[in-house]
PDB file of C-alpha atoms in Angstrom:
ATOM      1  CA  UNK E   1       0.000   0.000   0.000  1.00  0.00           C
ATOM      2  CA  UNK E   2       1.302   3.555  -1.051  1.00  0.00           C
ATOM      3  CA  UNK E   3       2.336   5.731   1.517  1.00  0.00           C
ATOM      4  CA  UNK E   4       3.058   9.303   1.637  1.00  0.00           C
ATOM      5  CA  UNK E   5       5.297  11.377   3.720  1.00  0.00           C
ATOM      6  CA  UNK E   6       5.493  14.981   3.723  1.00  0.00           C
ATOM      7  CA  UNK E   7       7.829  17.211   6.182  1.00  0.00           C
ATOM      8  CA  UNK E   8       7.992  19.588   7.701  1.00  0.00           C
ATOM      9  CA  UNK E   9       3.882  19.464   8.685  1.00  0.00           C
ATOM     10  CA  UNK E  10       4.513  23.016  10.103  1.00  0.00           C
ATOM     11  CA  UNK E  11       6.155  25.645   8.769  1.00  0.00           C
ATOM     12  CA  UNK E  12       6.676  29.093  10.080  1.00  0.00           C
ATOM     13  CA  UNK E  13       8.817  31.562   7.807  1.00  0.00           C
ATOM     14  CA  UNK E  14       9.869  35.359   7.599  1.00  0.00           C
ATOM     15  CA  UNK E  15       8.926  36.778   4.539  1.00  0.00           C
ATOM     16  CA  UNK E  16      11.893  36.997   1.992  1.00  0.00           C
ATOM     17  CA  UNK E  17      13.222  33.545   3.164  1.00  0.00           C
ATOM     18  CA  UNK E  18      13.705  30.065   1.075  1.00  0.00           C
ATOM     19  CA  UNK E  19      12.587  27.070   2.348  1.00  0.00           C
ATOM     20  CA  UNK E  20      11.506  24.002   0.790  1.00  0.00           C
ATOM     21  CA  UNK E  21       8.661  21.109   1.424  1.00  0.00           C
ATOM     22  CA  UNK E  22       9.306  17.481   0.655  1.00  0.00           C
ATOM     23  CA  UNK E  23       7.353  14.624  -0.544  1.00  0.00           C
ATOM     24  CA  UNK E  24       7.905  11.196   0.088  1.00  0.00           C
ATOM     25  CA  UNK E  25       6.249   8.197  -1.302  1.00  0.00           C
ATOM     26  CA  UNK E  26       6.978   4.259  -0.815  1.00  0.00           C
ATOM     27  CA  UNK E  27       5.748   2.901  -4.132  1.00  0.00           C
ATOM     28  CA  UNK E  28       6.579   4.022  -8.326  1.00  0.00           C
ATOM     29  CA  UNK E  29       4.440   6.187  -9.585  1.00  0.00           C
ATOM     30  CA  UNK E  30       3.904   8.054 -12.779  1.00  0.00           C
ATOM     31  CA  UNK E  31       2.257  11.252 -11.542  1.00  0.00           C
ATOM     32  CA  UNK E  32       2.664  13.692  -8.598  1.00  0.00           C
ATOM     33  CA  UNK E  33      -0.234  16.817  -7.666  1.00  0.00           C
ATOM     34  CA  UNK E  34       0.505  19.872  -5.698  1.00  0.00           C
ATOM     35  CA  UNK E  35      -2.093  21.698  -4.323  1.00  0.00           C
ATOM     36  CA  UNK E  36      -2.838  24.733  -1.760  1.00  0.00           C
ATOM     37  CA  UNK E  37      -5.553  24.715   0.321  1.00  0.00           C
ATOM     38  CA  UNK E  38      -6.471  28.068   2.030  1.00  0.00           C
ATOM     39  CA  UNK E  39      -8.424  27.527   5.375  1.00  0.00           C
ATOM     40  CA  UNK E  40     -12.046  26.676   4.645  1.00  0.00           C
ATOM     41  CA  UNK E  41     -11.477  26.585   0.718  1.00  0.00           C
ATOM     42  CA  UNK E  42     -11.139  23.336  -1.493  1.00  0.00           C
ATOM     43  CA  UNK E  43      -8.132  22.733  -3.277  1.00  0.00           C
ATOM     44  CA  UNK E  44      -6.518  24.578  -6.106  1.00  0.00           C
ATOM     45  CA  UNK E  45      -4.559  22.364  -8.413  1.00  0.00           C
ATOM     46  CA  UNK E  46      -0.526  23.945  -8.529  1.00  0.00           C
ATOM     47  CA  UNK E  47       1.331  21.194 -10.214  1.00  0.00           C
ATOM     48  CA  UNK E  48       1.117  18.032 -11.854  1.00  0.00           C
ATOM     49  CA  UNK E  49       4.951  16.176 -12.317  1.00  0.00           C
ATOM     50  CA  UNK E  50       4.821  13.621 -14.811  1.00  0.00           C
ATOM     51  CA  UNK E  51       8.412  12.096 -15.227  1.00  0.00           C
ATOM     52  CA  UNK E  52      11.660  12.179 -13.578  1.00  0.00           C
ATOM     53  CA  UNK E  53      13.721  14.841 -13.608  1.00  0.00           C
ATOM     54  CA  UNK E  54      10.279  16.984 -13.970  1.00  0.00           C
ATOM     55  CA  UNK E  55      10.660  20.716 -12.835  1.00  0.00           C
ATOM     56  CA  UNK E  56       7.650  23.145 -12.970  1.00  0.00           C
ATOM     57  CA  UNK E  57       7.741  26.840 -11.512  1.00  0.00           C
ATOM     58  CA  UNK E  58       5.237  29.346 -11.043  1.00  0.00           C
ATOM     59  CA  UNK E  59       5.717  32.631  -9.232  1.00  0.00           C
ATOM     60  CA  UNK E  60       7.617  31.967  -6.037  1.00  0.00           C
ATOM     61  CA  UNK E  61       6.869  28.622  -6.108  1.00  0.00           C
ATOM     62  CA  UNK E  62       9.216  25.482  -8.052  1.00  0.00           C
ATOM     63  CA  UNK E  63       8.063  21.790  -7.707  1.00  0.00           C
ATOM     64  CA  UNK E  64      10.313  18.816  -8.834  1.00  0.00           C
ATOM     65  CA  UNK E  65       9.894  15.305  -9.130  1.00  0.00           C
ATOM     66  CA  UNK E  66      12.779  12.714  -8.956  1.00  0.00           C
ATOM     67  CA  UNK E  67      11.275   9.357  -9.751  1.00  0.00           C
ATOM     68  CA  UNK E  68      14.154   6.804  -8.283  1.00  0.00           C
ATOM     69  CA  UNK E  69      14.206   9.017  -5.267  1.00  0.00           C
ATOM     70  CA  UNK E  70      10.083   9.001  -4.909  1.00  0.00           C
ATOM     71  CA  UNK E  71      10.877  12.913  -3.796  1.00  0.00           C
ATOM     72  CA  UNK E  72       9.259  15.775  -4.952  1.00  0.00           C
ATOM     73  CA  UNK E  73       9.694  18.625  -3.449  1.00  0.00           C
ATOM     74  CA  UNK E  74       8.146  21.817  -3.467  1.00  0.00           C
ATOM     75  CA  UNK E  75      10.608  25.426  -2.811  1.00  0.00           C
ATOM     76  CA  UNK E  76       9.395  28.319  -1.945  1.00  0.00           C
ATOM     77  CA  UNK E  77      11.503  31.451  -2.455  1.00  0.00           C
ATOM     78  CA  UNK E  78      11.452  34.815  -1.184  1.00  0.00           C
ATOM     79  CA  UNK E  79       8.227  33.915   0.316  1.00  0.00           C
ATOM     80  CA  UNK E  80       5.758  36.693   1.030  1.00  0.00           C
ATOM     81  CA  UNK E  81       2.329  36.590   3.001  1.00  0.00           C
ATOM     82  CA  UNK E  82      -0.045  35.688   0.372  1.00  0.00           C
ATOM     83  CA  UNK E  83       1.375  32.221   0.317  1.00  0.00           C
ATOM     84  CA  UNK E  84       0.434  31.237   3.851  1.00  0.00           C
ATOM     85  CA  UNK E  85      -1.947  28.143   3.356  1.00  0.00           C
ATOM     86  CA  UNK E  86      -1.698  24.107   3.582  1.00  0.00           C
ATOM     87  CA  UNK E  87      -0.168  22.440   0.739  1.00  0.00           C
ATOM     88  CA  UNK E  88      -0.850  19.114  -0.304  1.00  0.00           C
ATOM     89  CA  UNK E  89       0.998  16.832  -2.570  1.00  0.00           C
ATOM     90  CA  UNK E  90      -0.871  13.788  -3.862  1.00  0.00           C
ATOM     91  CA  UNK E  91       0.252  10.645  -5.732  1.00  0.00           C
ATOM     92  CA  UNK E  92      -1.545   8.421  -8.283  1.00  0.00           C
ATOM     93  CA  UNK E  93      -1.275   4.662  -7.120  1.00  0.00           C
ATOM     94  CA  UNK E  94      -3.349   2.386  -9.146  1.00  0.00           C
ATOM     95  CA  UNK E  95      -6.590   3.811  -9.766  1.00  0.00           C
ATOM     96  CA  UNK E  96      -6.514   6.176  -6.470  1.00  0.00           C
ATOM     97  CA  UNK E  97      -5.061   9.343  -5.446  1.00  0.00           C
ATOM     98  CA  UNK E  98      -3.208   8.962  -2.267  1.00  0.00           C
ATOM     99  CA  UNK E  99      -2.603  12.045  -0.530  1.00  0.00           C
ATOM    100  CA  UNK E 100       0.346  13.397   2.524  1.00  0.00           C
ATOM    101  CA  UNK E 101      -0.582  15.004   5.552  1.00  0.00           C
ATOM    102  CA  UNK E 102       0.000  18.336   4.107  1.00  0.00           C
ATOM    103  CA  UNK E 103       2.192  20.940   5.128  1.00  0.00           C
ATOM    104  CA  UNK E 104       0.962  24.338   7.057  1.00  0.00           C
ATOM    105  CA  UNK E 105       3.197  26.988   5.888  1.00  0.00           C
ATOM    106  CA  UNK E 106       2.825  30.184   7.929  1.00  0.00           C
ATOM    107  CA  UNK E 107       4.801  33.157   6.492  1.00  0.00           C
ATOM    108  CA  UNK E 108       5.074  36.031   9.165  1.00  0.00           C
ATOM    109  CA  UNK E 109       5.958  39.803   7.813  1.00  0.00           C
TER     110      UNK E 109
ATOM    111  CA  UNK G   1     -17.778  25.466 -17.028  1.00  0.00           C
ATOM    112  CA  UNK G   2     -19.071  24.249 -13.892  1.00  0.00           C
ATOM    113  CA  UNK G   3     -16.395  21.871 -13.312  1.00  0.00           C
ATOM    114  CA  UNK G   4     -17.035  19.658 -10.077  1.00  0.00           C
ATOM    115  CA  UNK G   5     -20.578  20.284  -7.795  1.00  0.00           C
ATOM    116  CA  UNK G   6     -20.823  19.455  -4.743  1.00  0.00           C
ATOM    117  CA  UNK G   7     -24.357  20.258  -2.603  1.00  0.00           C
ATOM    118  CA  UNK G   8     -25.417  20.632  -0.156  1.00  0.00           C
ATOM    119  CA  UNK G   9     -22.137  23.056   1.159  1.00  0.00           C
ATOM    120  CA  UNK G  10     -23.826  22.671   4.942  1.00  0.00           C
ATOM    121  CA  UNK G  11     -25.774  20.197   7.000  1.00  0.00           C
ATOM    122  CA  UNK G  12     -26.247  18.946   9.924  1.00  0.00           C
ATOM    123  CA  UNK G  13     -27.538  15.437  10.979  1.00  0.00           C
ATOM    124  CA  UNK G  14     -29.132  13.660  14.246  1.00  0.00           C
ATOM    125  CA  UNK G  15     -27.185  10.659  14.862  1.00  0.00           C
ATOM    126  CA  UNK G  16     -29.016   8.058  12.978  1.00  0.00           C
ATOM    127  CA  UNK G  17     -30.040   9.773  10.332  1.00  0.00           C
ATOM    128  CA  UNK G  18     -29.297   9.060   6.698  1.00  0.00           C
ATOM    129  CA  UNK G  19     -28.327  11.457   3.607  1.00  0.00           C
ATOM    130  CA  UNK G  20     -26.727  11.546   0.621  1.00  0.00           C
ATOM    131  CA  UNK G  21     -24.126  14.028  -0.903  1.00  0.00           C
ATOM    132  CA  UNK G  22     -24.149  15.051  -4.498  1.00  0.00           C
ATOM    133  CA  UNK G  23     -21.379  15.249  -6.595  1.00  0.00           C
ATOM    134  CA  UNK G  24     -21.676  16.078 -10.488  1.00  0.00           C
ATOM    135  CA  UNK G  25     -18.603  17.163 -12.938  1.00  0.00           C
ATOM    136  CA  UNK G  26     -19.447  18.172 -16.592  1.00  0.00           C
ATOM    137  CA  UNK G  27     -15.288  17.320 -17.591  1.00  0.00           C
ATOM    138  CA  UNK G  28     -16.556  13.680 -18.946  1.00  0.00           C
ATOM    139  CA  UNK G  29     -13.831  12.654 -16.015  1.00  0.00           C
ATOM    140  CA  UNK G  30     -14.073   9.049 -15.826  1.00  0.00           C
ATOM    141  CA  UNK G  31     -12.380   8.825 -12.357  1.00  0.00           C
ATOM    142  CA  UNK G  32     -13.983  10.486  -9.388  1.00  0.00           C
ATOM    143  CA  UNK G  33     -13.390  10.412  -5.698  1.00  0.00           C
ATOM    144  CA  UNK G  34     -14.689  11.075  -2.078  1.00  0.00           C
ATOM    145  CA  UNK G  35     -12.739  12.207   0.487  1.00  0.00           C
ATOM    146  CA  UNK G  36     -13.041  13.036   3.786  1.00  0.00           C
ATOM    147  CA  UNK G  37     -11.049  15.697   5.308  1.00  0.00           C
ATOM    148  CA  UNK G  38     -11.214  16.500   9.116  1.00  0.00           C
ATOM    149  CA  UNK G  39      -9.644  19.062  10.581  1.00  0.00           C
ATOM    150  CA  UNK G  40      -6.141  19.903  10.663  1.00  0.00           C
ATOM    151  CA  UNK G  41      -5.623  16.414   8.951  1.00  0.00           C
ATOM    152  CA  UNK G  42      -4.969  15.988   5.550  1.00  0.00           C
ATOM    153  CA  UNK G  43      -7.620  13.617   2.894  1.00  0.00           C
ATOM    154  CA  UNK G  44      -8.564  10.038   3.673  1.00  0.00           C
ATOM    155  CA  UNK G  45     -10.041   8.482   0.440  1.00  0.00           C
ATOM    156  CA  UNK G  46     -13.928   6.947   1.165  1.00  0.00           C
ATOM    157  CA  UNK G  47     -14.628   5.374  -2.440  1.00  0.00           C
ATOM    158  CA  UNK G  48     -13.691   5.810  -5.745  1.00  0.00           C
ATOM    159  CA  UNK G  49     -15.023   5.139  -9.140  1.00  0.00           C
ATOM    160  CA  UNK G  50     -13.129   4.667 -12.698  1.00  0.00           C
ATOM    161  CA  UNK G  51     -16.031   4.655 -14.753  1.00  0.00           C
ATOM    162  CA  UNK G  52     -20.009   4.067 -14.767  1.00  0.00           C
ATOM    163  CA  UNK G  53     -21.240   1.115 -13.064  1.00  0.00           C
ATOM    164  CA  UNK G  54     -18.114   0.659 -11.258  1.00  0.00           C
ATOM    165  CA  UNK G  55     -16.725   1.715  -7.858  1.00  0.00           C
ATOM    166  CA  UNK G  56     -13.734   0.526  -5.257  1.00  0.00           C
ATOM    167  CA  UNK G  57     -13.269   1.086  -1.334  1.00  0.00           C
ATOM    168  CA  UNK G  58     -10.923   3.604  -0.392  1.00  0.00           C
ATOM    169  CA  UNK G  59      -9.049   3.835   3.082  1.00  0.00           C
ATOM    170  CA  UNK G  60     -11.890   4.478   5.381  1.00  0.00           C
ATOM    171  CA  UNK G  61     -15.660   3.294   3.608  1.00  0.00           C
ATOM    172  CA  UNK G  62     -17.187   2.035   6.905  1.00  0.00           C
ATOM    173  CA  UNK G  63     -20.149   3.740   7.085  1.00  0.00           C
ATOM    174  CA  UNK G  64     -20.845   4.622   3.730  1.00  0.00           C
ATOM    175  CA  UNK G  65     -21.919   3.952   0.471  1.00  0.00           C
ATOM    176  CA  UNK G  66     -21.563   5.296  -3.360  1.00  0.00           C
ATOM    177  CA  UNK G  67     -23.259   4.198  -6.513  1.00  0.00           C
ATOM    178  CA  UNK G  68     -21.893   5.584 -10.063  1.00  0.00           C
ATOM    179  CA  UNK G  69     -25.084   5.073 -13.035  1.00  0.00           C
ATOM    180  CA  UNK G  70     -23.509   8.036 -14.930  1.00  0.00           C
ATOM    181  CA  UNK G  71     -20.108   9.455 -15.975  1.00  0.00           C
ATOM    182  CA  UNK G  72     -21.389  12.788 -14.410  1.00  0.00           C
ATOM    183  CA  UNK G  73     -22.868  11.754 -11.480  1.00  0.00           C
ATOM    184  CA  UNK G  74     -21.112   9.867  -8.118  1.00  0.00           C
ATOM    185  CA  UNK G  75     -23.514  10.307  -4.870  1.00  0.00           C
ATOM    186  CA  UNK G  76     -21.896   9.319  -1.023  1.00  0.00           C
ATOM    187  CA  UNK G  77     -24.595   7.375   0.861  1.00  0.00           C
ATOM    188  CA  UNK G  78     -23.912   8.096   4.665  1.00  0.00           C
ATOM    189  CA  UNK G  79     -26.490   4.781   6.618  1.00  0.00           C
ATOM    190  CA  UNK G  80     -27.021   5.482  10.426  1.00  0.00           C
ATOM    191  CA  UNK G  81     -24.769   9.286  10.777  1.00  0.00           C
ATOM    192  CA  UNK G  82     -22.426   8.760  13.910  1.00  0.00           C
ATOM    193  CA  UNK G  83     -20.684  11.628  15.325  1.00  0.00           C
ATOM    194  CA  UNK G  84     -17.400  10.154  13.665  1.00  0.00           C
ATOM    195  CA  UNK G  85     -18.459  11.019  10.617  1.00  0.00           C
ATOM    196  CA  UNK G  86     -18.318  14.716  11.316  1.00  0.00           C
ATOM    197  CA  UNK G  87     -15.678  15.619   8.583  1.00  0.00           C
ATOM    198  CA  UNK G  88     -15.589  18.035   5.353  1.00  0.00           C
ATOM    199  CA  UNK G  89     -16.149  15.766   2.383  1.00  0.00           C
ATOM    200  CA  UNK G  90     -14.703  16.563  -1.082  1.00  0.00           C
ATOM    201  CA  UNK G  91     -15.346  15.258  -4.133  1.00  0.00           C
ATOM    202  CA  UNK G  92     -12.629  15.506  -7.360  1.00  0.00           C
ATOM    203  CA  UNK G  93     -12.776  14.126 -10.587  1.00  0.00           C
ATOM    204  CA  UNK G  94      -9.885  13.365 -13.269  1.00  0.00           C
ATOM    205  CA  UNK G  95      -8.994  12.099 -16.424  1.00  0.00           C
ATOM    206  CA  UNK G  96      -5.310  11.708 -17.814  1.00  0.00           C
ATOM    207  CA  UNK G  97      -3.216  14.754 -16.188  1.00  0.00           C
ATOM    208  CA  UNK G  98      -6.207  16.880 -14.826  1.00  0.00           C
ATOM    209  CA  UNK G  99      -7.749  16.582 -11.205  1.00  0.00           C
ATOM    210  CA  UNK G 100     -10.444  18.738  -9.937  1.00  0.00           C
ATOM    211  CA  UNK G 101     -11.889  19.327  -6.465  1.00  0.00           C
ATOM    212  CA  UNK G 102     -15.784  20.421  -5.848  1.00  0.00           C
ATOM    213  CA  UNK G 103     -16.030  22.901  -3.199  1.00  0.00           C
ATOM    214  CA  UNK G 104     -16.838  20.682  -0.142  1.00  0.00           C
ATOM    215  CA  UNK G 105     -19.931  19.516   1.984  1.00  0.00           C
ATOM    216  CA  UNK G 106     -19.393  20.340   5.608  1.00  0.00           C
ATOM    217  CA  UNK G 107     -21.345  18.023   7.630  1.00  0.00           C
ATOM    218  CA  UNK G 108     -21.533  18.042  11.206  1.00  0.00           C
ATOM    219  CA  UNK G 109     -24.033  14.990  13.202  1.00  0.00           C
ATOM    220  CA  UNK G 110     -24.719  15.702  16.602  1.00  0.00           C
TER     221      UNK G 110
END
């Protein structure tokens, strides 16, 4: 059975740092989701990663996906308020999505 | 483009009770999905369905039910509400690279 392991869960940053999120999962797969979730809201789609090696970027935020690893990650730079929110990354195992814990990123001005 | 519908957005239940959440998507998705999502935790998976006429148990379908007749449509059955089932529930649809979320049903049984 897939698992998947995100880190850190919590996230508190200043606003102009770096920091990055990371993805874990136990079993090959062939396609990787990033979403944001702001409190109360559904989910907005960010990124789909279909192959290794896979880089996408937009705005302040860069998700990759290395395959052999099963890592994606997801880097945030010069983070600024507006990004505060719980992102999600979610991994297609058989016919299901399997999703992590999610990650509560706090950015503080 | 309506995408994915989810109603009702609010309800609550008596325990014992019995409802059922809608979910349409107009993509012609043939994968869709329930989740449940309490809070502060991330999405356990309820059902899921990769076509009409045919639907799979998630992680956690005690307590419920889902039937899928059309590509469109993918109702959650709750039998006999418990307090336990207390949760935000999302439905999503996909196809190929795309994967949509409805807006949520918030459903609290007391």
């Amino acid at each position: 059975e897939l698992k998947v392991e995100q880190n850190p869960l919590f996230l508190s940053m200043q606003e102009g740092k770096n920091y990055t999120i990371y993805c874990n999962y136990s079993t090959t797969s062939d396609r990787l989701y990033w979403y944001r979730q702001d409190p109360g809201k559904s989910l907005e789609s960010l990124f789909v990663l279909l192959s290794n090696g896979a880089v996408k970027q937009e705005g302040r935020l860069m998700a990759s996906l290395d395959t052999k690893a099963r890592l994606s990650t997801l880097h945030i730079t010069a983070a600024v308020h507006d990004l505060s929110a719980t992102y999600f990354c979610a991994v297609v195992y058989g016919n299901k999505l399997v999703f992590g814990a999610g990650t509560i990123l706090r950015v503080k001005s | 483009n309506a995408g994915v519908t989810q109603t009702p957005k609010f309800r609550i239940l008596k325990i014992g009770q019995s409802m059922t959440l809608q979910c349409t998507q107009d993509m012609n998705h043939n994968y869709m999905y329930w989740y449940r999502q309490d809070p502060g935790m991330g999405l356990k998976l309820i059902y899921y369905s990769v076509g009409a006429g045919i639907t799979d148990k998630g992680e956690v379908p005690n307590g419920y039910n889902v039937s899928r007749s059309t590509t469109e449509d993918f109702p959650l059955r709750l039998e006999l509400a418990a307090p336990s089932q207390t949760s935000v529930y999302f439905c999503a649809s996909s196809w190929n690279t795309e994967a949509f979320f409805g807006q949520g049903t918030r459903l609290t049984v007391v």
